[in-house]
PDB file of C-alpha atoms (C1' of nucleotides) in Angstrom:
ATOM      1  CA  MET A   1      70.202 112.877  56.841  1.00  0.00           C
ATOM      2  CA  MET A   2      72.759 115.592  56.534  1.00  0.00           C
ATOM      3  CA  ALA A   3      70.348 117.993  54.531  1.00  0.00           C
ATOM      4  CA  GLY A   4      68.404 119.562  57.256  1.00  0.00           C
ATOM      5  CA  ARG A   5      71.687 119.806  59.606  1.00  0.00           C
ATOM      6  CA  LYS A   6      73.189 123.055  59.995  1.00  0.00           C
ATOM      7  CA  ARG A   7      76.654 122.929  58.724  1.00  0.00           C
ATOM      8  CA  LYS A   8      79.466 124.781  60.651  1.00  0.00           C
ATOM      9  CA  SER A   9      81.575 127.197  58.549  1.00  0.00           C
ATOM     10  CA  LEU A  10      84.679 127.499  60.939  1.00  0.00           C
ATOM     11  CA  ALA A  11      87.632 129.661  60.026  1.00  0.00           C
ATOM     12  CA  LEU A  12      91.066 128.284  60.460  1.00  0.00           C
ATOM     13  CA  THR A  13      92.240 128.776  63.651  1.00  0.00           C
ATOM     14  CA  GLY A  14      95.844 129.498  63.208  1.00  0.00           C
ATOM     15  CA  ALA A  15      96.049 131.658  66.362  1.00  0.00           C
ATOM     16  CA  ALA A  16      95.812 128.673  68.785  1.00  0.00           C
ATOM     17  CA  LYS A  17      99.095 128.134  70.633  1.00  0.00           C
ATOM     18  CA  PRO A  18     101.361 125.215  70.073  1.00  0.00           C
ATOM     19  CA  LEU A  19     100.867 122.764  72.909  1.00  0.00           C
ATOM     20  CA  GLN A  20     103.348 121.838  75.245  1.00  0.00           C
ATOM     21  CA  VAL A  21     103.604 118.046  75.639  1.00  0.00           C
ATOM     22  CA  LYS A  22     104.753 115.877  78.307  1.00  0.00           C
ATOM     23  CA  LYS A  23     107.142 113.140  76.833  1.00  0.00           C
ATOM     24  CA  ASP A  24     105.046 110.475  78.270  1.00  0.00           C
ATOM     25  CA  HIS A  25     101.923 111.732  76.553  1.00  0.00           C
ATOM     26  CA  LYS A  26     103.388 112.094  73.073  1.00  0.00           C
ATOM     27  CA  ASN A  27     103.832 108.357  72.787  1.00  0.00           C
ATOM     28  CA  PRO A  28     102.552 106.199  74.831  1.00  0.00           C
ATOM     29  CA  THR A  29     104.558 103.295  73.354  1.00  0.00           C
ATOM     30  CA  ASP A  30     107.472 104.764  74.606  1.00  0.00           C
ATOM     31  CA  SER A  31     106.564 105.046  78.359  1.00  0.00           C
ATOM     32  CA  LYS A  32     105.093 102.418  80.999  1.00  0.00           C
ATOM     33  CA  VAL A  33     102.199 104.712  81.215  1.00  0.00           C
ATOM     34  CA  SER A  34      99.273 102.811  79.877  1.00  0.00           C
ATOM     35  CA  PRO A  35      96.548 104.582  77.868  1.00  0.00           C
ATOM     36  CA  ALA A  36      94.225 103.702  80.839  1.00  0.00           C
ATOM     37  CA  GLU A  37      96.532 105.876  83.258  1.00  0.00           C
ATOM     38  CA  LEU A  38      96.271 108.857  80.931  1.00  0.00           C
ATOM     39  CA  ASN A  39      92.823 110.673  81.141  1.00  0.00           C
ATOM     40  CA  LYS A  40      91.082 113.999  80.211  1.00  0.00           C
ATOM     41  CA  ASP A  41      92.083 115.732  83.549  1.00  0.00           C
ATOM     42  CA  ASP A  42      95.616 114.864  83.570  1.00  0.00           C
ATOM     43  CA  LEU A  43      96.125 116.277  79.960  1.00  0.00           C
ATOM     44  CA  GLN A  44      94.157 119.558  80.895  1.00  0.00           C
ATOM     45  CA  ASP A  45      96.294 120.258  83.763  1.00  0.00           C
ATOM     46  CA  ASP A  46      98.908 120.842  81.411  1.00  0.00           C
ATOM     47  CA  LEU A  47      96.961 123.052  78.961  1.00  0.00           C
ATOM     48  CA  PRO A  48      96.906 126.689  78.708  1.00  0.00           C
ATOM     49  CA  GLY A  49      93.675 128.106  79.725  1.00  0.00           C
ATOM     50  CA  ASP A  50      92.382 128.869  76.219  1.00  0.00           C
ATOM     51  CA  LEU A  51      92.918 125.333  75.134  1.00  0.00           C
ATOM     52  CA  GLN A  52      91.142 123.431  78.182  1.00  0.00           C
ATOM     53  CA  GLY A  53      87.986 124.203  76.325  1.00  0.00           C
ATOM     54  CA  ASP A  54      89.015 122.184  73.335  1.00  0.00           C
ATOM     55  CA  LEU A  55      89.196 118.962  75.181  1.00  0.00           C
ATOM     56  CA  GLN A  56      85.574 119.485  76.831  1.00  0.00           C
ATOM     57  CA  HIS A  57      83.948 117.405  74.094  1.00  0.00           C
ATOM     58  CA  ARG A  58      86.945 114.800  73.665  1.00  0.00           C
ATOM     59  CA  LEU A  59      85.731 111.497  73.677  1.00  0.00           C
ATOM     60  CA  GLY A  60      87.271 108.898  76.445  1.00  0.00           C
ATOM     61  CA  GLU A  61      88.348 105.463  76.586  1.00  0.00           C
ATOM     62  CA  GLU A  62      84.893 104.386  77.664  1.00  0.00           C
ATOM     63  CA  PHE A  63      83.696 105.246  74.012  1.00  0.00           C
ATOM     64  CA  PHE A  64      86.012 103.059  72.342  1.00  0.00           C
ATOM     65  CA  ASN A  65      85.316 100.361  74.394  1.00  0.00           C
ATOM     66  CA  GLN A  66      82.490  98.817  72.581  1.00  0.00           C
ATOM     67  CA  PRO A  67      82.283  96.179  69.873  1.00  0.00           C
ATOM     68  CA  CYS A  68      83.661  96.553  66.709  1.00  0.00           C
ATOM     69  CA  ILE A  69      80.393  96.969  64.627  1.00  0.00           C
ATOM     70  CA  SER A  70      78.779  99.023  67.297  1.00  0.00           C
ATOM     71  CA  LEU A  71      81.797 101.439  67.339  1.00  0.00           C
ATOM     72  CA  ALA A  72      82.072 101.639  63.390  1.00  0.00           C
ATOM     73  CA  GLN A  73      78.289 103.003  63.653  1.00  0.00           C
ATOM     74  CA  ALA A  74      79.048 105.146  66.704  1.00  0.00           C
ATOM     75  CA  LEU A  75      81.970 106.976  64.908  1.00  0.00           C
ATOM     76  CA  LEU A  76      79.619 108.375  62.311  1.00  0.00           C
ATOM     77  CA  GLY A  77      79.308 112.009  63.063  1.00  0.00           C
ATOM     78  CA  LYS A  78      82.164 112.137  65.387  1.00  0.00           C
ATOM     79  CA  VAL A  79      84.783 114.822  64.819  1.00  0.00           C
ATOM     80  CA  LEU A  80      88.327 113.991  64.174  1.00  0.00           C
ATOM     81  CA  VAL A  81      90.584 116.748  65.331  1.00  0.00           C
ATOM     82  CA  ARG A  82      94.401 116.915  64.253  1.00  0.00           C
ATOM     83  CA  ARG A  83      96.542 119.561  66.246  1.00  0.00           C
ATOM     84  CA  CYS A  84      99.336 120.475  63.961  1.00  0.00           C
ATOM     85  CA  ALA A  85     102.849 121.587  65.229  1.00  0.00           C
ATOM     86  CA  ASP A  86     102.033 125.050  64.747  1.00  0.00           C
ATOM     87  CA  GLY A  87      98.859 124.888  66.847  1.00  0.00           C
ATOM     88  CA  THR A  88      96.393 124.810  63.739  1.00  0.00           C
ATOM     89  CA  GLU A  89      93.618 122.470  64.273  1.00  0.00           C
ATOM     90  CA  LEU A  90      92.428 120.429  61.404  1.00  0.00           C
ATOM     91  CA  ARG A  91      88.865 118.968  61.872  1.00  0.00           C
ATOM     92  CA  GLY A  92      86.375 116.568  59.858  1.00  0.00           C
ATOM     93  CA  ARG A  93      83.391 114.908  60.710  1.00  0.00           C
ATOM     94  CA  ILE A  94      83.325 111.094  60.053  1.00  0.00           C
ATOM     95  CA  VAL A  95      80.893 109.866  57.453  1.00  0.00           C
ATOM     96  CA  GLU A  96      82.104 106.535  56.768  1.00  0.00           C
ATOM     97  CA  THR A  97      83.595 103.737  58.482  1.00  0.00           C
ATOM     98  CA  GLU A  98      84.351  99.783  58.146  1.00  0.00           C
ATOM     99  CA  ALA A  99      84.489  97.076  60.822  1.00  0.00           C
ATOM    100  CA  TYR A 100      87.170  94.822  60.852  1.00  0.00           C
ATOM    101  CA  LEU A 101      86.531  92.317  63.310  1.00  0.00           C
ATOM    102  CA  GLY A 102      89.600  90.060  63.416  1.00  0.00           C
ATOM    103  CA  GLY A 103      89.502  86.311  64.568  1.00  0.00           C
ATOM    104  CA  GLU A 104      87.155  84.795  62.122  1.00  0.00           C
ATOM    105  CA  ASP A 105      87.112  87.735  59.664  1.00  0.00           C
ATOM    106  CA  LYS A 106      89.265  86.850  56.804  1.00  0.00           C
ATOM    107  CA  ALA A 107      89.445  90.463  55.648  1.00  0.00           C
ATOM    108  CA  SER A 108      91.004  91.792  58.622  1.00  0.00           C
ATOM    109  CA  HIS A 109      94.723  92.015  58.926  1.00  0.00           C
ATOM    110  CA  SER A 110      94.413  90.165  62.316  1.00  0.00           C
ATOM    111  CA  SER A 111      92.385  87.171  60.800  1.00  0.00           C
ATOM    112  CA  GLY A 112      92.912  84.031  62.794  1.00  0.00           C
ATOM    113  CA  GLY A 113      94.353  86.019  65.507  1.00  0.00           C
ATOM    114  CA  LYS A 114      97.507  86.667  63.353  1.00  0.00           C
ATOM    115  CA  ARG A 115      99.667  89.177  65.022  1.00  0.00           C
ATOM    116  CA  THR A 116     102.426  90.899  63.615  1.00  0.00           C
ATOM    117  CA  LYS A 117     104.637  93.773  64.163  1.00  0.00           C
ATOM    118  CA  ARG A 118     102.494  95.792  61.702  1.00  0.00           C
ATOM    119  CA  ASN A 119      99.200  95.044  63.306  1.00  0.00           C
ATOM    120  CA  ALA A 120     100.214  95.287  66.888  1.00  0.00           C
ATOM    121  CA  ALA A 121      97.920  98.210  67.420  1.00  0.00           C
ATOM    122  CA  MET A 122      94.857  96.133  66.629  1.00  0.00           C
ATOM    123  CA  PHE A 123      95.364  94.103  69.758  1.00  0.00           C
ATOM    124  CA  MET A 124      95.995  97.352  72.077  1.00  0.00           C
ATOM    125  CA  ALA A 125      93.458  99.042  74.469  1.00  0.00           C
ATOM    126  CA  PRO A 126      90.194 100.179  72.668  1.00  0.00           C
ATOM    127  CA  GLY A 127      91.047 103.727  70.952  1.00  0.00           C
ATOM    128  CA  THR A 128      94.567 102.930  70.003  1.00  0.00           C
ATOM    129  CA  ILE A 129      95.190 104.192  66.546  1.00  0.00           C
ATOM    130  CA  TYR A 130      96.295 101.610  63.963  1.00  0.00           C
ATOM    131  CA  VAL A 131      98.165 103.273  60.923  1.00  0.00           C
ATOM    132  CA  TYR A 132      99.485 101.133  58.102  1.00  0.00           C
ATOM    133  CA  SER A 133     100.585 101.576  54.618  1.00  0.00           C
ATOM    134  CA  ILE A 134      98.994 100.324  51.939  1.00  0.00           C
ATOM    135  CA  TYR A 135     100.186 100.155  47.998  1.00  0.00           C
ATOM    136  CA  GLY A 136     103.320 101.311  49.156  1.00  0.00           C
ATOM    137  CA  ILE A 137     102.374 105.069  48.978  1.00  0.00           C
ATOM    138  CA  TYR A 138      99.406 105.530  50.978  1.00  0.00           C
ATOM    139  CA  LEU A 139      98.396 105.375  54.439  1.00  0.00           C
ATOM    140  CA  CYS A 140      94.860 104.199  56.426  1.00  0.00           C
ATOM    141  CA  MET A 141      94.115 105.100  59.927  1.00  0.00           C
ATOM    142  CA  ASN A 142      92.149 102.763  61.924  1.00  0.00           C
ATOM    143  CA  VAL A 143      90.837 102.778  65.573  1.00  0.00           C
ATOM    144  CA  SER A 144      91.074  99.658  67.705  1.00  0.00           C
ATOM    145  CA  SER A 145      87.783  98.530  69.415  1.00  0.00           C
ATOM    146  CA  GLU A 146      86.716  95.938  71.992  1.00  0.00           C
ATOM    147  CA  GLY A 147      87.657  92.503  71.024  1.00  0.00           C
ATOM    148  CA  GLU A 148      91.084  90.936  70.242  1.00  0.00           C
ATOM    149  CA  GLY A 149      92.562  92.359  66.820  1.00  0.00           C
ATOM    150  CA  ALA A 150      89.297  94.492  66.201  1.00  0.00           C
ATOM    151  CA  ALA A 151      89.305  97.612  64.447  1.00  0.00           C
ATOM    152  CA  VAL A 152      87.427 100.253  62.779  1.00  0.00           C
ATOM    153  CA  LEU A 153      88.868 101.827  59.401  1.00  0.00           C
ATOM    154  CA  LEU A 154      88.075 105.625  58.910  1.00  0.00           C
ATOM    155  CA  ARG A 155      87.163 106.051  55.314  1.00  0.00           C
ATOM    156  CA  SER A 156      85.759 109.492  54.816  1.00  0.00           C
ATOM    157  CA  LEU A 157      85.426 112.633  56.438  1.00  0.00           C
ATOM    158  CA  GLU A 158      83.558 115.769  55.818  1.00  0.00           C
ATOM    159  CA  PRO A 159      86.006 118.841  56.237  1.00  0.00           C
ATOM    160  CA  LEU A 160      85.047 121.134  58.681  1.00  0.00           C
ATOM    161  CA  GLN A 161      87.949 123.228  59.639  1.00  0.00           C
ATOM    162  CA  GLY A 162      91.324 124.066  57.909  1.00  0.00           C
ATOM    163  CA  HIS A 163      90.258 123.522  54.538  1.00  0.00           C
ATOM    164  CA  PRO A 164      93.054 125.475  53.140  1.00  0.00           C
ATOM    165  CA  VAL A 165      95.839 123.494  54.759  1.00  0.00           C
ATOM    166  CA  MET A 166      94.166 120.231  53.913  1.00  0.00           C
ATOM    167  CA  ARG A 167      93.923 121.210  50.302  1.00  0.00           C
ATOM    168  CA  GLN A 168      97.581 122.283  50.533  1.00  0.00           C
ATOM    169  CA  LEU A 169      98.319 118.982  52.038  1.00  0.00           C
ATOM    170  CA  ARG A 170      96.266 117.080  49.493  1.00  0.00           C
ATOM    171  CA  ALA A 171      97.973 118.975  46.560  1.00  0.00           C
ATOM    172  CA  ALA A 172     101.372 118.080  47.536  1.00  0.00           C
ATOM    173  CA  LYS A 173     100.962 114.583  46.664  1.00  0.00           C
ATOM    174  CA  ARG A 174      99.263 115.257  43.307  1.00  0.00           C
ATOM    175  CA  LYS A 175     100.448 116.393  39.790  1.00  0.00           C
ATOM    176  CA  GLU A 176     101.287 120.135  39.456  1.00  0.00           C
ATOM    177  CA  GLY A 177      98.541 121.795  37.558  1.00  0.00           C
ATOM    178  CA  ALA A 178      95.873 119.465  38.391  1.00  0.00           C
ATOM    179  CA  GLN A 179      92.291 120.622  39.079  1.00  0.00           C
ATOM    180  CA  GLN A 180      91.985 122.026  42.536  1.00  0.00           C
ATOM    181  CA  LEU A 181      90.180 119.667  44.738  1.00  0.00           C
ATOM    182  CA  LYS A 182      86.451 120.731  45.782  1.00  0.00           C
ATOM    183  CA  ASP A 183      85.852 120.401  49.647  1.00  0.00           C
ATOM    184  CA  LYS A 184      84.196 117.209  49.239  1.00  0.00           C
ATOM    185  CA  GLU A 185      87.096 115.625  47.524  1.00  0.00           C
ATOM    186  CA  LEU A 186      89.531 116.607  50.663  1.00  0.00           C
ATOM    187  CA  CYS A 187      88.912 113.461  52.650  1.00  0.00           C
ATOM    188  CA  ASN A 188      86.823 111.012  50.663  1.00  0.00           C
ATOM    189  CA  GLY A 189      88.888 108.206  50.778  1.00  0.00           C
ATOM    190  CA  PRO A 190      90.858 106.274  53.629  1.00  0.00           C
ATOM    191  CA  SER A 191      94.108 107.383  52.476  1.00  0.00           C
ATOM    192  CA  LYS A 192      93.079 110.867  51.398  1.00  0.00           C
ATOM    193  CA  LEU A 193      91.904 111.647  54.964  1.00  0.00           C
ATOM    194  CA  CYS A 194      95.435 110.655  56.206  1.00  0.00           C
ATOM    195  CA  GLN A 195      96.930 112.941  53.811  1.00  0.00           C
ATOM    196  CA  ALA A 196      94.630 115.803  54.464  1.00  0.00           C
ATOM    197  CA  LEU A 197      94.822 115.664  58.085  1.00  0.00           C
ATOM    198  CA  ASN A 198      98.653 114.980  57.913  1.00  0.00           C
ATOM    199  CA  ILE A 199      98.434 111.539  59.650  1.00  0.00           C
ATOM    200  CA  PRO A 200     101.735 110.148  59.641  1.00  0.00           C
ATOM    201  CA  ARG A 201     102.804 106.671  60.324  1.00  0.00           C
ATOM    202  CA  CYS A 202     104.299 107.438  63.499  1.00  0.00           C
ATOM    203  CA  PHE A 203     100.781 107.884  64.991  1.00  0.00           C
ATOM    204  CA  ASP A 204     100.646 103.935  64.943  1.00  0.00           C
ATOM    205  CA  CYS A 205      99.985 102.968  68.372  1.00  0.00           C
ATOM    206  CA  ARG A 206      98.882 106.297  69.940  1.00  0.00           C
ATOM    207  CA  HIS A 207      95.839 106.457  71.765  1.00  0.00           C
ATOM    208  CA  LEU A 208      92.826 108.738  70.737  1.00  0.00           C
ATOM    209  CA  ALA A 209      91.592 109.350  74.595  1.00  0.00           C
ATOM    210  CA  SER A 210      95.143 110.981  75.404  1.00  0.00           C
ATOM    211  CA  ASP A 211      97.227 112.002  72.596  1.00  0.00           C
ATOM    212  CA  PRO A 212      97.756 115.803  72.201  1.00  0.00           C
ATOM    213  CA  GLU A 213      98.029 115.787  68.537  1.00  0.00           C
ATOM    214  CA  VAL A 214      95.034 113.996  67.400  1.00  0.00           C
ATOM    215  CA  TRP A 215      91.631 113.107  69.065  1.00  0.00           C
ATOM    216  CA  LEU A 216      87.920 112.412  68.739  1.00  0.00           C
ATOM    217  CA  GLU A 217      85.221 114.920  69.738  1.00  0.00           C
ATOM    218  CA  SER A 218      81.698 114.708  69.902  1.00  0.00           C
ATOM    219  CA  GLU A 219      79.829 117.960  68.386  1.00  0.00           C
ATOM    220  CA  PRO A 220      77.867 119.772  71.080  1.00  0.00           C
ATOM    221  CA  ASN A 221      74.135 120.416  70.540  1.00  0.00           C
ATOM    222  CA  THR A 222      74.376 117.566  67.460  1.00  0.00           C
ATOM    223  CA  ASN A 223      72.294 114.530  67.889  1.00  0.00           C
ATOM    224  CA  PRO A 224      74.091 111.422  66.517  1.00  0.00           C
ATOM    225  CA  PRO A 225      72.692 109.926  63.209  1.00  0.00           C
ATOM    226  CA  GLU A 226      69.206 108.231  63.343  1.00  0.00           C
ATOM    227  CA  PRO A 227      69.504 104.318  62.328  1.00  0.00           C
ATOM    228  CA  GLN A 228      67.608 105.251  58.946  1.00  0.00           C
ATOM    229  CA  ASP A 229      70.427 107.631  57.917  1.00  0.00           C
ATOM    230  CA  ILE A 230      72.987 104.962  58.212  1.00  0.00           C
ATOM    231  CA  VAL A 231      73.493 102.809  55.329  1.00  0.00           C
ATOM    232  CA  SER A 232      75.464  99.593  55.829  1.00  0.00           C
ATOM    233  CA  ALA A 233      77.111  97.948  52.740  1.00  0.00           C
ATOM    234  CA  PRO A 234      79.791  95.502  51.886  1.00  0.00           C
ATOM    235  CA  ARG A 235      83.315  96.631  52.590  1.00  0.00           C
ATOM    236  CA  ILE A 236      85.663  98.222  49.762  1.00  0.00           C
ATOM    237  CA  GLY A 237      88.529  96.497  48.022  1.00  0.00           C
ATOM    238  CA  ILE A 238      88.230  92.983  49.934  1.00  0.00           C
ATOM    239  CA  GLU A 239      86.706  90.915  47.147  1.00  0.00           C
ATOM    240  CA  SER A 240      89.031  88.167  47.258  1.00  0.00           C
ATOM    241  CA  HIS A 241      88.157  87.278  50.819  1.00  0.00           C
ATOM    242  CA  GLY A 242      84.961  85.301  49.468  1.00  0.00           C
ATOM    243  CA  GLU A 243      82.014  85.419  51.884  1.00  0.00           C
ATOM    244  CA  TRP A 244      83.693  87.693  54.343  1.00  0.00           C
ATOM    245  CA  ALA A 245      83.847  90.414  51.285  1.00  0.00           C
ATOM    246  CA  LYS A 246      79.776  90.368  51.583  1.00  0.00           C
ATOM    247  CA  LYS A 247      79.525  91.319  55.116  1.00  0.00           C
ATOM    248  CA  PRO A 248      77.656  94.612  55.314  1.00  0.00           C
ATOM    249  CA  TRP A 249      80.165  96.279  57.607  1.00  0.00           C
ATOM    250  CA  ARG A 250      80.678  99.455  55.959  1.00  0.00           C
ATOM    251  CA  PHE A 251      78.660 101.960  57.288  1.00  0.00           C
ATOM    252  CA  TYR A 252      78.148 105.668  55.759  1.00  0.00           C
ATOM    253  CA  LEU A 253      75.944 108.430  56.248  1.00  0.00           C
ATOM    254  CA  ARG A 254      72.983 108.325  53.673  1.00  0.00           C
ATOM    255  CA  GLY A 255      73.367 110.988  51.020  1.00  0.00           C
ATOM    256  CA  HIS A 256      76.354 112.507  52.185  1.00  0.00           C
ATOM    257  CA  PRO A 257      78.541 113.987  49.621  1.00  0.00           C
ATOM    258  CA  CYS A 258      81.801 113.059  51.093  1.00  0.00           C
ATOM    259  CA  VAL A 259      81.188 109.447  50.938  1.00  0.00           C
ATOM    260  CA  SER A 260      84.014 107.688  48.963  1.00  0.00           C
ATOM    261  CA  VAL A 261      81.709 105.041  47.324  1.00  0.00           C
ATOM    262  CA  VAL A 262      77.907 105.076  47.305  1.00  0.00           C
ATOM    263  CA  ASN A 263      76.360 101.750  47.241  1.00  0.00           C
ATOM    264  CA  LYS A 264      72.648 102.320  45.636  1.00  0.00           C
ATOM    265  CA  GLU A 265      71.698  98.510  46.231  1.00  0.00           C
ATOM    266  CA  ALA A 266      72.540  98.718  49.754  1.00  0.00           C
ATOM    267  CA  GLU A 267      70.677 101.708  50.054  1.00  0.00           C
ATOM    268  CA  ARG A 268      67.641 100.481  48.560  1.00  0.00           C
ATOM    269  CA  GLN A 269      67.785  97.434  50.752  1.00  0.00           C
ATOM    270  CA  SER A 270      68.412  99.326  54.063  1.00  0.00           C
ATOM    271  CA  GLY A 271      65.699 101.819  55.123  1.00  0.00           C
ATOM    272  CA  ASN A 272      67.573 100.961  58.422  1.00  0.00           C
ATOM    273  CA  VAL A 273      70.844  99.756  59.180  1.00  0.00           C
ATOM    274  CA  MET A 274      69.667  96.904  61.491  1.00  0.00           C
ATOM    275  CA  ASN A 275      67.966  95.477  58.311  1.00  0.00           C
ATOM    276  CA  ASN A 276      71.238  94.572  56.816  1.00  0.00           C
ATOM    277  CA  LEU A 277      73.000  93.108  59.691  1.00  0.00           C
ATOM    278  CA  GLY A 278      71.537  89.620  60.075  1.00  0.00           C
ATOM    279  CA  PRO A 279      71.916  87.788  63.521  1.00  0.00           C
ATOM    280  CA  SER A 280      75.056  85.955  62.469  1.00  0.00           C
ATOM    281  CA  ASP A 281      76.648  89.225  61.800  1.00  0.00           C
ATOM    282  CA  VAL A 282      75.589  90.456  65.292  1.00  0.00           C
ATOM    283  CA  GLN A 283      76.639  87.490  67.208  1.00  0.00           C
ATOM    284  CA  SER A 284      80.108  87.373  65.452  1.00  0.00           C
ATOM    285  CA  ASP A 285      80.591  90.820  66.801  1.00  0.00           C
ATOM    286  CA  THR A 286      83.293  89.638  69.457  1.00  0.00           C
ATOM    287  CA  GLY A 287      81.079  88.135  71.956  1.00  0.00           C
ATOM    288  CA  GLN A 288      78.548  90.803  72.437  1.00  0.00           C
ATOM    289  CA  HIS A 289      75.237  89.729  70.973  1.00  0.00           C
ATOM    290  CA  LYS A 290      73.657  93.132  70.431  1.00  0.00           C
ATOM    291  CA  VAL A 291      74.422  96.017  68.114  1.00  0.00           C
ATOM    292  CA  LYS A 292      74.257  99.218  70.048  1.00  0.00           C
ATOM    293  CA  ARG A 293      72.307 102.137  68.210  1.00  0.00           C
ATOM    294  CA  ALA A 294      74.756 104.538  66.722  1.00  0.00           C
TER     295      ALA A 294
ATOM    296  C1'  DG B   1      79.544 110.711  36.212  1.00  0.00           C
ATOM    297  C1'  DT B   2      81.849 106.676  35.631  1.00  0.00           C
ATOM    298  C1'  DA B   3      84.919 102.979  33.989  1.00  0.00           C
ATOM    299  C1'  DG B   4      89.493 101.563  33.280  1.00  0.00           C
ATOM    300  C1'  DG B   5      94.341 100.902  33.834  1.00  0.00           C
ATOM    301  C1'  DG B   6      98.851 102.416  35.755  1.00  0.00           C
ATOM    302  C1'  DA B   7     101.553 103.592  39.535  1.00  0.00           C
ATOM    303  C1'  DT B   8     103.779 102.265  43.701  1.00  0.00           C
ATOM    304  C1'  DG B   9     106.427 100.041  47.539  1.00  0.00           C
ATOM    305  C1'  DG B  10     105.732  97.881  52.364  1.00  0.00           C
ATOM    306  C1'  DT B  11     104.208  93.318  54.296  1.00  0.00           C
ATOM    307  C1'  DC B  12     103.900  88.735  54.489  1.00  0.00           C
ATOM    308  C1'  DT B  13     104.815  83.859  53.041  1.00  0.00           C
TER     309       DT B  13
ATOM    310  C1'  DG C   1     107.754  87.150  44.603  1.00  0.00           C
ATOM    311  C1'  DA C   2     102.895  87.890  45.131  1.00  0.00           C
ATOM    312  C1'  DC C   3      99.607  90.534  47.455  1.00  0.00           C
ATOM    313  C1'  DC C   4      97.380  94.863  48.424  1.00  0.00           C
ATOM    314  C1'  DA C   5      91.200  97.882  53.544  1.00  0.00           C
ATOM    315  C1'  DT C   6      94.003 103.092  47.158  1.00  0.00           C
ATOM    316  C1'  DC C   7      94.556 107.059  44.292  1.00  0.00           C
ATOM    317  C1'  DC C   8      94.747 109.604  40.112  1.00  0.00           C
ATOM    318  C1'  DC C   9      94.526 110.282  35.408  1.00  0.00           C
ATOM    319  C1'  DT C  10      92.152 110.050  31.165  1.00  0.00           C
ATOM    320  C1'  DA C  11      88.718 108.636  28.015  1.00  0.00           C
ATOM    321  C1'  DC C  12      84.022 108.469  26.981  1.00  0.00           C
ATOM    322  C1'  DA C  13      78.964 108.465  27.675  1.00  0.00           C
TER     323       DA C  13
END
DNA sequence: GTAGGGATGGTCT
DNA sequence: GACCATCCCTACA
């Protein structure tokens, strides 16, 4: 539960220096260097002294290399960081995710092992970013996990840092004169978070463990959410996929104001996220038969 | 606060 | 040509 958690009030860090980026690091797909060959130390060697600390809490490849459902839960509470061209850092805590397992999962873009130009990132190394456009005008950001074609959709963030920039980015796509967005409305939806953090389409296929412009961090001195604080509910917007639409593979932090859609029924049923995940759900998670604690 | 409807264009068949 | 892992605005309770 977030109620007792101390919420950070971080000022916009516009003073950070722009990052000098090696060509190979900027877009792993452009080079023969695989994400596996890029690591924290490699990056930190290039960083100015005052930025090296920023990567101290960066999540490495090993974090992403876990089954999809497990990763979807583990991502809750982690912080997505976006470093803009001018050095400004935008930060948001992940409060809602959805697991798309690929293979049997009919709701997944990679169901039946279907591989297209669009979803190629879903088949890349765990931690690869999959950005796709939806309804023509919006973008959604996923993170690939262990398992062929498996990925986790990031649905909502709690804005932590860079609120004015996020508000500006979001306002750019809204009508003039529309009501100013509240903080909790800045990133409470998969496409909203892409707008607010300025995640463009070209981030597709980049790797969160090695990219200089976007990465994930664990918050220091903060415990991961307890199982009873995680609600598991059916995924959103996939009603046409029959039984797969009912799988409780959407995960969010109970009672958090930034969650995009609250499911009261699921909250009643699940005092504990494990109660909603039946044995078949767990077993279908890419070969590993246990859901790790988030 | 919530429900309903329109907008929008990329992707796939 | 149909579908779509969404968002925004308006109207109403």
